[in-house]
CSV table of C-alpha atoms in Angstrom, one decimal:
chain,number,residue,atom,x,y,z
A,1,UNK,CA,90.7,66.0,22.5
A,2,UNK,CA,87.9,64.2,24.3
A,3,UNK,CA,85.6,67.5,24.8
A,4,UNK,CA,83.1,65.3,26.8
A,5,UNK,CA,85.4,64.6,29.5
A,6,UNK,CA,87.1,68.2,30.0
A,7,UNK,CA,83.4,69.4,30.7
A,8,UNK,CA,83.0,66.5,33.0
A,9,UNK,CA,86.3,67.3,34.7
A,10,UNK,CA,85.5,71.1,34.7
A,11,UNK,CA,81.6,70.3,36.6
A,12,UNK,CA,83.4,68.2,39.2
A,13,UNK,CA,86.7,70.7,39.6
A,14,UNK,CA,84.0,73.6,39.6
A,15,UNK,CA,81.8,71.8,42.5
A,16,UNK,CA,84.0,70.9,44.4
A,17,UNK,CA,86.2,74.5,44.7
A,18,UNK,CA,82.6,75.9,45.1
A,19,UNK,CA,82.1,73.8,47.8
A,20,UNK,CA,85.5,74.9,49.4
A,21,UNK,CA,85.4,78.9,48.7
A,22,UNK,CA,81.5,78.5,50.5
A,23,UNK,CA,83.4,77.0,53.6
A,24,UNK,CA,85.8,79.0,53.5
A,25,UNK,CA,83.5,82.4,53.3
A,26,UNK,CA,81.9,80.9,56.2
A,27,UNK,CA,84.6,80.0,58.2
A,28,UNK,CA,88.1,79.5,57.3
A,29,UNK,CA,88.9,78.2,61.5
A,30,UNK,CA,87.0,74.8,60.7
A,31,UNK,CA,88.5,71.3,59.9
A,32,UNK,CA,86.1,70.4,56.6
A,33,UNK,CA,88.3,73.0,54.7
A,34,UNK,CA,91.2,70.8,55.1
A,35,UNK,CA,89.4,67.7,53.5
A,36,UNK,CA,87.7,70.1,50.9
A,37,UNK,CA,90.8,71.7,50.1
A,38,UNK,CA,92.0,68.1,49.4
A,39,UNK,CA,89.1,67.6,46.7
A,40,UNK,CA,89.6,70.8,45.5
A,41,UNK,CA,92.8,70.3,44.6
A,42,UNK,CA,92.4,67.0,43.1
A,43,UNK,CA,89.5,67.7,40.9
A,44,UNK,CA,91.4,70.2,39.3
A,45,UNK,CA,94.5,68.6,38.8
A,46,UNK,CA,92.4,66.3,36.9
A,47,UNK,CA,90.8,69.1,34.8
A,48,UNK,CA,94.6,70.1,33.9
A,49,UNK,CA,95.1,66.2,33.2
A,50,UNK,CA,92.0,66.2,31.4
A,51,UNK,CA,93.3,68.5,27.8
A,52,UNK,CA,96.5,66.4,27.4
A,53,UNK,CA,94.6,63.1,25.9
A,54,UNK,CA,96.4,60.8,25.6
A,55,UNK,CA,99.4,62.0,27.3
A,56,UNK,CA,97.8,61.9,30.5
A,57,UNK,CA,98.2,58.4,31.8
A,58,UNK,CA,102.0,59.2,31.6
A,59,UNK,CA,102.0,62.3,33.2
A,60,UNK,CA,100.0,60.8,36.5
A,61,UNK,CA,103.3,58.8,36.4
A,62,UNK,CA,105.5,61.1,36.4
A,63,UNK,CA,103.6,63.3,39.3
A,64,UNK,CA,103.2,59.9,41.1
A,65,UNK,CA,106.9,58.9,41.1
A,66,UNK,CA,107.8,62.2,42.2
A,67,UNK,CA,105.2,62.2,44.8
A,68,UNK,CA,106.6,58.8,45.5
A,69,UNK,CA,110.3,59.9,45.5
A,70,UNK,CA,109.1,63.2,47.5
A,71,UNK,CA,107.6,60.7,50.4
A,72,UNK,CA,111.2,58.5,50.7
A,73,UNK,CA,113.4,62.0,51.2
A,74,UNK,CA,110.5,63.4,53.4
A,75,UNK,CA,111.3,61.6,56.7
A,76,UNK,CA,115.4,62.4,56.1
A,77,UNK,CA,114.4,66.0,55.6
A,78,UNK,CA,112.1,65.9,59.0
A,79,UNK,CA,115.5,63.9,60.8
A,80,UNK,CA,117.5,66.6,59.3
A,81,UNK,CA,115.5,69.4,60.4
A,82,UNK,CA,115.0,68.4,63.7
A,83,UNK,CA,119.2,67.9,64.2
A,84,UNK,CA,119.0,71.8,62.8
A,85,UNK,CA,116.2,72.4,65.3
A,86,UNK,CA,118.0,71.4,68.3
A,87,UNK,CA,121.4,72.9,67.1
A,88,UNK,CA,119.5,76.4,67.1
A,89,UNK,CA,117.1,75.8,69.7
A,90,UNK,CA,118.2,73.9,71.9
A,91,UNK,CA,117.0,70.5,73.3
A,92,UNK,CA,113.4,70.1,74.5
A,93,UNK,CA,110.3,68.0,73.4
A,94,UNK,CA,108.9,70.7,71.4
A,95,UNK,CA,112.1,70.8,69.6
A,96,UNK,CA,112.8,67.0,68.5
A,97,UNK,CA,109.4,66.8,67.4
A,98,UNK,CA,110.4,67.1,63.8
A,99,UNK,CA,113.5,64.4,64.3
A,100,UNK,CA,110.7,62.1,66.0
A,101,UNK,CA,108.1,62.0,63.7
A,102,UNK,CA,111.2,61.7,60.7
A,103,UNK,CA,112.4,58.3,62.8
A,104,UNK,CA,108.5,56.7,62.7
A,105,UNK,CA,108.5,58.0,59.1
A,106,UNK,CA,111.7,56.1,58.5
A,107,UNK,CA,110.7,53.4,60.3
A,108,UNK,CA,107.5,53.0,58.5
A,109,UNK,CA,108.9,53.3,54.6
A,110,UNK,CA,112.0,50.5,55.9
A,111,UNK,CA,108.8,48.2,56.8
A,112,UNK,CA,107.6,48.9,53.2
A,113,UNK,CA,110.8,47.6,51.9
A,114,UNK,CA,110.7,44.8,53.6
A,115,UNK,CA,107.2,43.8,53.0
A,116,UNK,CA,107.8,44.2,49.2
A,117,UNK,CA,111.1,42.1,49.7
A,118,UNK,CA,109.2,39.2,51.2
A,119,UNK,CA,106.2,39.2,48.2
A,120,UNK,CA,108.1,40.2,45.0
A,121,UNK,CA,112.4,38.9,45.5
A,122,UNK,CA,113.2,35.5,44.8
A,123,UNK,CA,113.3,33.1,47.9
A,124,UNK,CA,116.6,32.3,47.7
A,125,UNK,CA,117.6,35.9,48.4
A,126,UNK,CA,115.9,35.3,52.1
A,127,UNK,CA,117.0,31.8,52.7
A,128,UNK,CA,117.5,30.3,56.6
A,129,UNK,CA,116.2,32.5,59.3
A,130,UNK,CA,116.3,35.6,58.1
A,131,UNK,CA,113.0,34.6,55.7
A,132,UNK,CA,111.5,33.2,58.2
A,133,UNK,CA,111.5,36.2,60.6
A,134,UNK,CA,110.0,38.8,58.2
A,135,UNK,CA,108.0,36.6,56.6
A,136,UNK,CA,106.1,36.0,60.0
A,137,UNK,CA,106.5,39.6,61.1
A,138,UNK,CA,104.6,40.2,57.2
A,139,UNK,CA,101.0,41.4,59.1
A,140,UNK,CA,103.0,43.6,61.5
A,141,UNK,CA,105.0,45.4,58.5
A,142,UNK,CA,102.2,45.8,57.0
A,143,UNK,CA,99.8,47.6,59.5
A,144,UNK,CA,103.4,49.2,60.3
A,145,UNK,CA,103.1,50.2,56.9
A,146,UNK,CA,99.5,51.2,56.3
A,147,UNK,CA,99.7,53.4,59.9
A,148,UNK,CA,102.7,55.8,58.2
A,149,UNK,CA,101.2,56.4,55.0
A,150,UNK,CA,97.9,57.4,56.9
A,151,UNK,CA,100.2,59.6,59.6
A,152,UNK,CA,102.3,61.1,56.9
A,153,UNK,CA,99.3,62.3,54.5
A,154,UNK,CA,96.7,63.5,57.3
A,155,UNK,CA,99.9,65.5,58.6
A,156,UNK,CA,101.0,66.8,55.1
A,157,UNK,CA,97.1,67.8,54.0
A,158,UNK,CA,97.2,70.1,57.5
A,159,UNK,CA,100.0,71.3,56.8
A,160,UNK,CA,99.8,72.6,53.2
A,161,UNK,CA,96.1,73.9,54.4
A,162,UNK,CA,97.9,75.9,57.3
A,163,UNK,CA,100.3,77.1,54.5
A,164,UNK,CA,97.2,78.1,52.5
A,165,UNK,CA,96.2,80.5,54.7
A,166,UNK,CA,98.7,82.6,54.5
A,167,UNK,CA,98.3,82.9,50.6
A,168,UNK,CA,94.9,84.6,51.2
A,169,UNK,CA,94.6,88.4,51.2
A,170,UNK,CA,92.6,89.8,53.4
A,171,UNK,CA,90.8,93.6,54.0
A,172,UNK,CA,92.4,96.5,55.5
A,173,UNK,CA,91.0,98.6,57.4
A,174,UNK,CA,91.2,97.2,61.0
A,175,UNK,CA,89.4,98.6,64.1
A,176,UNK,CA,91.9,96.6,66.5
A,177,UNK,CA,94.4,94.4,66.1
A,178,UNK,CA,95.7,91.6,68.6
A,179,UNK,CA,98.8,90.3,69.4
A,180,UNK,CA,99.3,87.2,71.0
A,181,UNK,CA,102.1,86.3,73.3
A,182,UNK,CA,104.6,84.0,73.5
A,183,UNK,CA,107.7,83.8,75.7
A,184,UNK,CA,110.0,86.8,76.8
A,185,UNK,CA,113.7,87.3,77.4
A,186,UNK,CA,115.4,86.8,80.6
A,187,UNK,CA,115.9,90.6,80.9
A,188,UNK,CA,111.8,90.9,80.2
A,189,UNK,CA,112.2,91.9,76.0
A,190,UNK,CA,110.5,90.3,73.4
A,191,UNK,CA,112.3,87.6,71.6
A,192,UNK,CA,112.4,87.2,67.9
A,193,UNK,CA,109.4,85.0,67.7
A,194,UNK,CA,107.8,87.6,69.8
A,195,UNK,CA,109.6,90.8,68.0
A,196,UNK,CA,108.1,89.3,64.3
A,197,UNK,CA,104.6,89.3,66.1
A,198,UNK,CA,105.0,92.7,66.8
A,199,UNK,CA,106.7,94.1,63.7
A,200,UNK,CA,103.4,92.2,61.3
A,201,UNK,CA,101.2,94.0,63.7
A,202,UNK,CA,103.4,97.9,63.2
A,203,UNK,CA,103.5,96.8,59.4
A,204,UNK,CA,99.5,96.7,59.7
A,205,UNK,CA,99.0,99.7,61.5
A,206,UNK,CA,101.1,101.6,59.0
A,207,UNK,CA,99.3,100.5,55.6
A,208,UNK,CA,95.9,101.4,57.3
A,209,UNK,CA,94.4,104.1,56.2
A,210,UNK,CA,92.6,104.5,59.3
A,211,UNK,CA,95.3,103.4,61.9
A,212,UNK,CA,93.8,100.4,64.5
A,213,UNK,CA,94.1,100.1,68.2
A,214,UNK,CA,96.9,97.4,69.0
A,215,UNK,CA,96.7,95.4,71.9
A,216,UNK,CA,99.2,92.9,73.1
A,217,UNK,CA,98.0,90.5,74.7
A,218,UNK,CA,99.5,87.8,77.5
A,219,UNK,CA,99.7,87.8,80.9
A,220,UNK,CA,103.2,87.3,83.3
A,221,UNK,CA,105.0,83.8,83.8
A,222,UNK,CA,106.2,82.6,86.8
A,223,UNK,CA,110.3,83.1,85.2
A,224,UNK,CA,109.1,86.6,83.6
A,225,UNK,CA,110.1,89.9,85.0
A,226,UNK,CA,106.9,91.8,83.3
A,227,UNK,CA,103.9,90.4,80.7
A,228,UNK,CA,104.0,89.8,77.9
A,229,UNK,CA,102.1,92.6,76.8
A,230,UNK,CA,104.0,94.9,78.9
A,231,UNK,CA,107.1,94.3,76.7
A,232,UNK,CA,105.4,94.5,73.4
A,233,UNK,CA,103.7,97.6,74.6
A,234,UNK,CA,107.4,99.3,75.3
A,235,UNK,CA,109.1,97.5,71.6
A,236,UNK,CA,105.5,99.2,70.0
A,237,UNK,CA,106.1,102.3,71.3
A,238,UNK,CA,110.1,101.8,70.6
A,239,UNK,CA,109.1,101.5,67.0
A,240,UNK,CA,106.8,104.4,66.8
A,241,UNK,CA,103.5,103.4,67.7
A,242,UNK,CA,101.9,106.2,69.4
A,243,UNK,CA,100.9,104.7,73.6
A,244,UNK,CA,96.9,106.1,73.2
A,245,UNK,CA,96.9,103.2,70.2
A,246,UNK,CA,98.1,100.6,72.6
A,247,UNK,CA,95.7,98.9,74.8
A,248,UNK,CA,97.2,96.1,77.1
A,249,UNK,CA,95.7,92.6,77.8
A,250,UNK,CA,98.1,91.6,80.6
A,251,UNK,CA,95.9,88.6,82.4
A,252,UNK,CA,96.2,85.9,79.5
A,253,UNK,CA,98.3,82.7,80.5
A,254,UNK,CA,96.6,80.8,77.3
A,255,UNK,CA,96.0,81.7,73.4
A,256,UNK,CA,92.5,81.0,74.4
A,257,UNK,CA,92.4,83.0,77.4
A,258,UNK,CA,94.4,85.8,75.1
A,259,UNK,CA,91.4,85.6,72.6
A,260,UNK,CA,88.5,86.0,75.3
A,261,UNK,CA,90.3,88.6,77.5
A,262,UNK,CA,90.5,90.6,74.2
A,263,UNK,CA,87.4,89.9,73.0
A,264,UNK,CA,86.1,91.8,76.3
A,265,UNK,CA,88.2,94.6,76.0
A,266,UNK,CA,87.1,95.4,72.5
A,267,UNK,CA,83.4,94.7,72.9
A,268,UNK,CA,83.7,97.4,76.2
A,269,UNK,CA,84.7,99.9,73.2
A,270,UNK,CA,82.1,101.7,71.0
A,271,UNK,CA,82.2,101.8,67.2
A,272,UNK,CA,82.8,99.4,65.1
A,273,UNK,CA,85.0,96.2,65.7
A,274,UNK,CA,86.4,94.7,62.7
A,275,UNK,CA,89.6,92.9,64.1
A,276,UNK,CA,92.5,91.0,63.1
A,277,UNK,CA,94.3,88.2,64.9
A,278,UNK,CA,98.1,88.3,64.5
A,279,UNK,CA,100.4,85.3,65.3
A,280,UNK,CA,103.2,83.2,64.3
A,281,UNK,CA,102.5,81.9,60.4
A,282,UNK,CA,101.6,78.5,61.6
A,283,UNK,CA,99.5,79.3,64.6
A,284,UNK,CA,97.2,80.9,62.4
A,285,UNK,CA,94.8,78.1,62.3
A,286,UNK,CA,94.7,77.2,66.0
A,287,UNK,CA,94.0,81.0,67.0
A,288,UNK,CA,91.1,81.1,64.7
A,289,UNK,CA,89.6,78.2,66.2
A,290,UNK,CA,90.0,79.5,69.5
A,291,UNK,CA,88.3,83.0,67.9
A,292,UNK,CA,85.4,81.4,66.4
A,293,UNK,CA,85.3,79.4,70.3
A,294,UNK,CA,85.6,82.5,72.0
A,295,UNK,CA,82.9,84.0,69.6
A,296,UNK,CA,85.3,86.7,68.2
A,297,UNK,CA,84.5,87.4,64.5
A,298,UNK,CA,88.2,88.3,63.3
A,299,UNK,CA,90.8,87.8,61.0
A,300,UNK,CA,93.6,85.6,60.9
A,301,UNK,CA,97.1,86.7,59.7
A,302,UNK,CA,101.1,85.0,60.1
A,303,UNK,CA,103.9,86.5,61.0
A,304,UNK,CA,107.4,85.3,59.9
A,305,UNK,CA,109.4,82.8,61.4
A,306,UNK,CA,112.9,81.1,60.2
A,307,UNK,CA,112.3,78.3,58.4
A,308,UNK,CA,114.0,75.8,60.4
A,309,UNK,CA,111.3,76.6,63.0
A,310,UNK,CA,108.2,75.4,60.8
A,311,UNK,CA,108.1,71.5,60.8
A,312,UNK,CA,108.1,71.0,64.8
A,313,UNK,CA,105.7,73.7,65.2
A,314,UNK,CA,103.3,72.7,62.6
A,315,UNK,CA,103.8,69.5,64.5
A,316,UNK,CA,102.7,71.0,67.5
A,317,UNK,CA,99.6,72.8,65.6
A,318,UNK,CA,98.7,69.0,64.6
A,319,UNK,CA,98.9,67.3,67.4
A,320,UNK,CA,97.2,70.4,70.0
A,321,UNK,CA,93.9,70.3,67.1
A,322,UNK,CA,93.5,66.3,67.0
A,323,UNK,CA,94.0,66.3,70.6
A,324,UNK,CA,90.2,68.0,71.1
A,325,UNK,CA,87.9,65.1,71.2
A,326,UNK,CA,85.5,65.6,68.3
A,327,UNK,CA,88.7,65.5,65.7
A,328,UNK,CA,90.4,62.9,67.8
A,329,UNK,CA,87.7,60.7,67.4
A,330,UNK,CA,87.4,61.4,63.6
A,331,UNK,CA,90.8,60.9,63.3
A,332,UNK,CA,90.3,57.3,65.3
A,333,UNK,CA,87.8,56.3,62.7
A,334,UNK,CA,89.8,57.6,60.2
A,335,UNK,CA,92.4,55.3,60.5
A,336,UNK,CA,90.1,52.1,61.4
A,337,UNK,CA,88.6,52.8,58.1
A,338,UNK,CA,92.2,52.7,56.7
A,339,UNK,CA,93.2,49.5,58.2
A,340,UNK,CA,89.8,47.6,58.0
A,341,UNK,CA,90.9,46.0,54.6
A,342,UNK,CA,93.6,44.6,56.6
A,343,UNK,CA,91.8,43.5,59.9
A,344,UNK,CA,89.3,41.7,57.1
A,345,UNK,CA,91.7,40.0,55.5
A,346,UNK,CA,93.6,38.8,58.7
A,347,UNK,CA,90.2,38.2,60.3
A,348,UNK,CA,89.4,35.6,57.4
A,349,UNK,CA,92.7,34.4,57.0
């Protein structure tokens, strides 16, 4: 066993998860964590790799061709969850999401097949016009290619850091505790997104040992009979939650606008504030942002949704944060630093 390089391993793993739990202390709403949680992860995989000697090398085969094989069955599992999506949901934007991004998935591993068929079959498996057409379309397959590996891992990397979240504890204790909206019923009751919000938020309150305030917060749509918060605050009270513990925000038409509107109830309180943010699972990571915006120091925690529902909204969580110019211009520059090799070599060629 080759001592030397396990302490190695064990300096670099150790930094770099340093690095991470600091960030992370500091503020678990910002977008570094994702790319340290990346080197995190890999410097200790290599500190596992590191005490099997010899061994190793085939091991990093076997995790790459299951990484491999997990990457060809991800886009079919995206297409199939997005047919399940619509099925349940019904059909709208925010629900084909999932089948959309599974197509340009698809479509990006089929250009990697036929790139690979162009450099490494025999010629006479492409002879007449069917060579030709790929072979000229090579540069296109390839940035094609290059494009839906960079898509797929920057998307996969949020993801499992939004997933993260949920896997760390956090105090109890809580002065207040905020619900944020989402859509109601026809009839003006909570739905089940809503109704999971609500029952995280009663399960908080009741493991307390000093019971918080609770306060729902969103405003009234244009197709909604009441606010938001009006119909958690009667489903609260339906479940037990005494009304003097319940204070409504009921002017909020956006998460961010939930956030400050709640902020400014609180701070309008005396005593202390310690506070907890509770939302759907994967808008965990947005609402913090919007906190740490809003300059609300408070926790985030997930509520449960049905599986099924995941994918297109973590979609949704992806594209809303790389939509704010600082990360879409990272992003941007990002990817041209992916694709230079290319553009170098087509730019000599």
């Amino acid at each position: 066993m080759d001592w030397k390089n396990i302490l190695f391993t064990f300096i670099v793993a150790l930094i770099f998860c340093g690095i991470f739990a600091l960030s992370m202390h500091r503020d678990r709403s910002r977008y570094r964590n994702v790319i340290f949680l990346l080197f995190a992860a890999i410097s200790l995989v290599d500190l596992i790799l590191s005490f099997f000697g010899r061994f190793a090398t085939a091991i990093v085969l076997v995790l790459f061709a299951v990484l491999s094989l997990f990457l060809l069955v991800f886009p079919f599992l995206l297409i199939f969850n997005g047919v399940v999506m619509t099925r349940r949901e019904g059909k709208s934007l925010a629900n084909l999401l999932s089948l959309l991004l599974g197509i340009v998935l698809l479509a990006g591993e089929v250009s990697m097949f036929l790139w690979g068929s162009v450099l490494f079959i025999q010629p006479i498996a492409w002879q007449g016009c069917l060579e030709k057409a790929i072979s000229g379309a090579s540069p296109a397959l390839m940035l094609l290619m290059v494009t839906t590996f960079y898509l797929s891992f920057t998307f996969l990397i949020f993801a499992f850091y939004c997933f993260f979240l949920q896997l760390i504890p956090v105090k109890k204790d809580f002065d207040y505790v905020i619900i944020h909206g989402a859509g109601l019923r026809k009839d003006g009751t909570v739905t089940k997104l809503l109704a999971e919000r609500c029952d995280k938020a009663i399960a908080i309150y009741r493991r307390d040992p000093t019971p918080p305030y609770l306060i729902p917060s969103g405003g009234q749509g244009g197709d909604e009979v009441c606010s938001e918060a009006d119909a958690m605050r009667r489903y609260l009270i339906e479940k037990g939650i005494p009304e003097d513990k319940i204070l409504m925000e009921d002017k909020s038409t956006t998460t961010l606008e939930n956030i400050r509107n709640s902020r400014d109830l609180i701070e309008s309180r005396p005593g202390r504030k310690y506070t907890a943010l509770v939302t759907s699972n994967y808008h965990v990571y947005r609402a913090m942002r919007y906190a740490r915006k809003a300059g609300l120091n408070a926790v985030g925690i997930g509520a449960h949704v049905a599986s099924y529902y995941w994918p297109s909204a973590i979609i949704r969580e992806f594209v809303a944060v790389h939509r704010e110019k600082k990360h879409l211009l990272l992003y941007v520059i990002g990817y041209l630093i992916v694709i230079s090799p290319l553009l170098l070599v087509w730019t000599i060629g």
